[in-house]
Amino acid sequence: MTLPKFDYIAAGSLEEASGLASQHAENAMLMAGGTDIIVLMKDRALTDVKTVIDLKKIPDLEKLEFVEGDGLHVGALTKLFAIQTSSVVKEKMPAVADAAHYVASAQVRRKGTMAGNICNASPSADTAPILISMGAVVKTYSKDGGREIPVGEFFTGVKKTVLEKEKGEIVTEIVIPELKSQEGSAYFKHSVRKAMDLAIIGVAAWIKMDGKKVADCRITMGGVGITPLRAFNAEKLLKGQEITEDLLEKAGVAASQECSPISDVRASAEYRADMVRVYTKRAVKKALETMKA
């Protein structure tokens, strides 16, 4: 199927892109990698898009920098493949590299971006759960000067975010806090095939230990609600406790009862809920295994 007619503009600066996005508001779409928008436009799933604003020529948006004592700074144009293959990311934040690796195919990851993955706001987005669990923040630019938004507050529904289109708000950077001593994280995706398929479910965990007891933790589930969901009851069960197989099972069950999955051609709601139980246990275990000394 051919693309519908639209106006294409390659913005040369954030100011220009923001101004254009604000001017065209609901009929404009920002493009970083283009791996989602082009497909959706071909499929006529974005019939209201009349203007595509390409961000690729804007300088300083493609960066991947780890700052000691701060964290990982991921520019809005940084490719998922660069994150997946970065030796620094794999050493400092292996769960982030894993999540990037899980997105679609190698071809898509060479074009697609982490910022695009979350701005697309699919409930099954692979990078969203680990970003939420690790307390990542999205930085934006707009005519009001921009803001910092916790990724946990970024999504409002299917394909919907808190970005203010009328102000031309643009994601410029994602900042993922550094893992400190006695902290670990993990992300697991369950799908029919390892490549290409959307996640049937995904579970991310971040954990902080105080000796043998859990000082704090965050568990985030993808693909089982209209947005990624925190498993707050499962987290409460773990906090202040020593990790045992019985406790992990109880946390997994709690997480499965907190999600709101649907049945579709890929899996039933019941199957998704049970896989949340299984993968919650695996994610917490893996987070403990990768914990920094």
Coordinates of C-alpha atoms in Angstrom, one line a residue:
M1 CA 0.0 0.0 0.0
T2 CA 1.3 3.4 -0.9
L3 CA 1.7 6.3 1.5
P4 CA -1.1 9.0 1.5
K5 CA -0.2 12.5 0.5
F6 CA 1.3 14.6 3.3
D7 CA 3.7 17.6 3.8
Y8 CA 7.2 16.6 4.7
I9 CA 9.4 19.1 6.6
A10 CA 13.0 18.5 7.8
A11 CA 13.4 20.7 10.8
G12 CA 16.8 22.2 11.4
S13 CA 16.4 23.1 15.0
L14 CA 14.3 22.3 18.1
E15 CA 12.8 25.8 17.9
E16 CA 11.7 25.2 14.3
A17 CA 10.3 21.7 15.0
S18 CA 8.4 22.9 18.1
G19 CA 7.0 25.8 16.2
L20 CA 5.8 23.7 13.4
A21 CA 4.4 21.1 15.7
S22 CA 2.5 23.7 17.6
Q23 CA 1.2 25.4 14.4
H24 CA -0.1 22.1 12.9
A25 CA -1.1 20.6 16.3
E26 CA -3.4 17.6 15.8
N27 CA -2.5 17.2 12.1
A28 CA 1.3 16.9 12.6
M29 CA 3.5 14.0 13.6
L30 CA 7.1 14.2 14.7
M31 CA 9.4 11.6 13.2
A32 CA 12.7 10.3 14.6
G33 CA 13.4 6.9 13.2
G34 CA 10.2 6.6 11.3
T35 CA 9.8 2.8 11.9
D36 CA 6.3 3.3 13.4
I37 CA 4.9 6.3 11.7
I38 CA 5.6 5.2 8.1
V39 CA 4.0 1.8 8.7
L40 CA 0.9 3.3 10.4
M41 CA 0.5 5.8 7.6
K42 CA 0.7 3.1 4.9
D43 CA -1.9 1.1 6.8
R44 CA -4.1 4.2 7.0
A45 CA -4.0 4.1 10.8
L46 CA -3.0 7.8 11.0
T47 CA -5.6 9.3 8.6
D48 CA -5.4 12.7 10.3
V49 CA -1.7 13.2 9.8
K50 CA -1.2 15.9 7.1
T51 CA 2.3 17.1 8.1
V52 CA 5.4 15.0 9.1
I53 CA 8.2 16.9 10.9
D54 CA 11.5 15.1 10.6
L55 CA 13.9 15.6 13.5
K56 CA 16.9 13.9 12.0
K57 CA 18.8 17.1 11.0
I58 CA 18.6 18.6 14.5
P59 CA 22.1 18.6 16.0
D60 CA 22.9 17.2 19.4
L61 CA 19.9 14.8 19.7
E62 CA 21.9 11.6 18.9
K63 CA 23.9 11.0 22.0
L64 CA 24.5 8.1 24.3
E65 CA 26.5 9.2 27.4
F66 CA 27.0 7.6 30.8
V67 CA 27.8 10.1 33.5
E68 CA 29.3 8.7 36.7
G69 CA 27.1 9.6 39.7
D70 CA 24.2 10.6 37.5
G71 CA 23.2 8.0 34.9
L72 CA 22.7 7.2 31.2
H73 CA 21.7 10.1 28.9
V74 CA 19.9 8.9 25.8
G75 CA 19.3 11.4 23.0
A76 CA 16.0 11.5 21.2
L77 CA 17.6 10.3 18.0
T78 CA 19.8 7.6 19.5
K79 CA 19.2 4.3 17.8
L80 CA 18.0 1.3 19.7
F81 CA 20.9 -0.7 18.1
A82 CA 23.4 1.7 19.5
I83 CA 22.0 1.1 23.0
Q84 CA 21.8 -2.6 22.6
T85 CA 25.4 -2.9 21.5
S86 CA 27.0 -0.3 23.7
S87 CA 29.7 -1.9 25.9
V88 CA 29.1 0.9 28.5
V89 CA 25.3 0.2 28.6
K90 CA 25.8 -3.5 28.8
E91 CA 28.2 -3.1 31.7
K92 CA 26.4 -0.3 33.6
M93 CA 22.8 -1.1 32.8
P94 CA 22.4 -4.6 31.2
A95 CA 18.6 -4.6 31.6
V96 CA 18.4 -1.4 29.4
A97 CA 20.5 -3.1 26.7
D98 CA 18.3 -6.2 27.0
A99 CA 15.1 -4.1 26.5
A100 CA 16.6 -2.3 23.5
H101 CA 17.5 -5.7 22.0
Y102 CA 14.0 -7.0 22.4
V103 CA 12.4 -4.3 20.2
A104 CA 11.3 -5.7 16.8
S105 CA 14.1 -6.8 14.4
A106 CA 17.7 -5.8 13.9
Q107 CA 16.7 -3.7 10.8
V108 CA 14.1 -1.8 12.9
R109 CA 16.6 -1.2 15.8
R110 CA 19.1 0.3 13.4
K111 CA 16.5 3.0 12.5
G112 CA 14.2 3.1 15.5
T113 CA 14.9 5.1 18.7
M114 CA 14.1 4.6 22.4
A115 CA 12.4 8.0 22.4
G116 CA 10.2 6.9 19.5
N117 CA 9.4 3.6 21.2
I118 CA 7.9 5.4 24.2
C119 CA 6.3 8.3 22.3
N120 CA 4.5 5.7 20.2
A121 CA 2.9 4.7 23.5
S122 CA 2.1 1.1 22.7
P123 CA 1.0 -0.8 25.8
S124 CA 3.5 -3.5 24.7
A125 CA 6.5 -1.2 24.2
D126 CA 9.6 -3.0 25.3
T127 CA 11.6 -0.1 26.7
A128 CA 8.8 1.4 28.8
P129 CA 8.7 -1.1 31.7
I130 CA 12.4 -1.0 32.4
L131 CA 12.5 2.8 32.1
I132 CA 9.6 3.1 34.6
S133 CA 11.2 0.6 37.0
M134 CA 14.6 2.3 36.9
G135 CA 13.0 5.7 37.6
A136 CA 13.9 7.3 34.2
V137 CA 13.0 10.8 33.3
V138 CA 12.0 12.3 30.0
K139 CA 13.3 15.8 29.2
T140 CA 11.3 17.9 26.7
Y141 CA 11.6 21.1 24.8
S142 CA 8.7 23.5 24.1
K143 CA 7.9 27.2 23.7
D144 CA 7.4 27.3 27.5
G145 CA 11.0 26.0 28.0
G146 CA 10.3 22.3 28.5
R147 CA 10.1 20.1 31.5
E148 CA 11.2 16.8 33.1
I149 CA 8.6 14.0 33.2
P150 CA 9.1 10.7 35.1
V151 CA 8.5 8.0 32.6
G152 CA 6.0 6.5 35.0
E153 CA 3.8 9.5 34.5
F154 CA 4.4 9.8 30.7
F155 CA 1.6 7.5 29.4
T156 CA -2.1 8.3 29.6
G157 CA -3.6 5.6 27.3
V158 CA -3.1 3.6 24.1
K159 CA -1.0 5.8 21.8
K160 CA -1.4 8.7 24.2
T161 CA 1.1 10.6 26.3
V162 CA 1.3 13.7 28.4
L163 CA 3.1 15.6 25.7
E164 CA 1.3 18.9 24.9
K165 CA 0.9 19.1 21.2
E166 CA -0.5 22.6 21.2
K167 CA 2.8 23.8 22.8
G168 CA 4.9 21.8 20.3
E169 CA 6.4 19.7 23.1
I170 CA 9.2 17.5 21.9
V171 CA 11.2 14.8 23.8
T172 CA 14.9 15.6 23.6
E173 CA 16.5 13.2 26.0
I174 CA 15.8 10.2 28.4
V175 CA 17.9 10.1 31.6
I176 CA 18.2 6.7 33.4
P177 CA 19.6 7.0 36.9
E178 CA 22.8 5.1 37.6
L179 CA 22.5 1.8 39.5
K180 CA 24.1 2.3 42.9
S181 CA 25.5 -0.2 45.3
Q182 CA 23.1 -3.0 46.2
E183 CA 20.8 -2.1 43.3
G184 CA 19.9 -4.3 40.3
S185 CA 17.4 -4.4 37.5
A186 CA 16.1 -6.8 34.8
Y187 CA 13.6 -7.0 31.9
F188 CA 12.0 -10.0 30.4
K189 CA 9.8 -10.2 27.4
H190 CA 7.5 -13.1 26.5
S191 CA 6.5 -13.4 22.9
V192 CA 5.8 -16.1 20.3
R193 CA 9.1 -15.4 18.5
K194 CA 12.2 -13.7 19.9
A195 CA 12.3 -11.2 17.1
M196 CA 9.7 -9.1 15.4
D197 CA 6.7 -10.0 17.6
L198 CA 5.1 -7.6 20.0
A199 CA 5.4 -8.7 23.6
I200 CA 2.6 -10.9 24.9
I201 CA 3.7 -9.6 28.2
G202 CA 6.8 -7.9 29.5
V203 CA 8.0 -7.5 33.1
A204 CA 10.8 -5.2 34.5
A205 CA 12.1 -5.1 38.0
W206 CA 14.4 -2.8 39.9
I207 CA 15.5 -3.8 43.4
K208 CA 17.5 -2.2 46.2
M209 CA 18.8 -4.4 49.0
D210 CA 19.8 -3.6 52.5
G211 CA 21.8 -6.6 53.5
K212 CA 19.5 -9.6 53.0
K213 CA 16.3 -7.6 53.0
V214 CA 14.6 -5.7 50.2
A215 CA 14.9 -2.0 51.0
D216 CA 12.9 -0.9 47.9
C217 CA 11.7 -2.2 44.6
R218 CA 9.7 -1.3 41.5
I219 CA 8.0 -3.9 39.3
T220 CA 6.4 -2.8 36.0
M221 CA 4.3 -4.8 33.6
G222 CA 3.8 -4.2 29.9
G223 CA 1.2 -5.6 27.5
V224 CA -1.4 -6.1 30.3
G225 CA -3.2 -2.7 30.4
I226 CA -3.8 0.4 28.3
T227 CA -0.5 1.7 29.7
P228 CA 2.5 0.0 31.5
L229 CA 1.4 -0.9 35.0
R230 CA 3.2 -0.8 38.3
A231 CA 2.7 -3.9 40.5
F232 CA 2.3 -2.0 43.7
N233 CA 0.9 -4.9 45.8
A234 CA 3.7 -7.2 44.7
E235 CA 6.3 -4.5 45.6
K236 CA 4.7 -4.1 49.1
L237 CA 5.1 -7.9 49.7
L238 CA 8.8 -7.7 48.9
K239 CA 9.8 -4.6 50.8
G240 CA 11.4 -5.3 54.2
Q241 CA 11.6 -9.0 53.5
E242 CA 14.2 -11.6 52.8
I243 CA 13.8 -13.1 49.3
T244 CA 12.6 -16.7 49.3
E245 CA 11.0 -18.9 46.7
D246 CA 7.7 -18.7 48.6
L247 CA 7.8 -14.9 48.8
L248 CA 8.6 -14.7 45.0
E249 CA 5.6 -16.9 44.2
K250 CA 3.4 -14.7 46.4
A251 CA 4.7 -11.5 44.7
G252 CA 4.1 -13.1 41.2
V253 CA 0.6 -14.0 42.1
A254 CA 0.0 -10.5 43.4
A255 CA 1.3 -8.9 40.2
S256 CA -0.9 -11.2 38.1
Q257 CA -3.9 -10.0 40.1
E258 CA -3.0 -6.3 39.5
C259 CA -2.9 -6.4 35.7
S260 CA -5.7 -5.9 33.3
P261 CA -4.9 -8.0 30.2
I262 CA -7.2 -8.6 27.2
S263 CA -7.7 -11.6 25.0
D264 CA -6.7 -11.3 21.4
V265 CA -5.2 -13.4 18.6
R266 CA -1.8 -13.6 20.4
A267 CA -2.9 -14.8 23.8
S268 CA -5.8 -15.0 26.2
A269 CA -6.2 -12.7 29.2
E270 CA -5.8 -15.7 31.5
Y271 CA -2.5 -16.8 29.8
R272 CA -1.2 -13.2 30.0
A273 CA -1.9 -13.0 33.7
D274 CA -0.2 -16.3 34.5
M275 CA 2.8 -15.3 32.5
V276 CA 3.0 -12.1 34.6
R277 CA 3.2 -14.4 37.6
V278 CA 6.0 -16.4 36.1
Y279 CA 8.0 -13.5 34.7
T280 CA 7.7 -11.3 37.8
K281 CA 9.6 -14.0 39.7
R282 CA 12.2 -14.3 36.9
A283 CA 12.7 -10.5 36.7
V284 CA 13.2 -10.1 40.5
K285 CA 15.7 -13.0 40.5
K286 CA 17.6 -11.6 37.6
A287 CA 17.7 -8.2 39.2
L288 CA 19.3 -9.7 42.3
E289 CA 21.8 -11.6 40.2
T290 CA 22.9 -8.4 38.4
M291 CA 23.0 -6.3 41.6
K292 CA 26.0 -4.1 42.0
A293 CA 28.3 -5.0 44.9

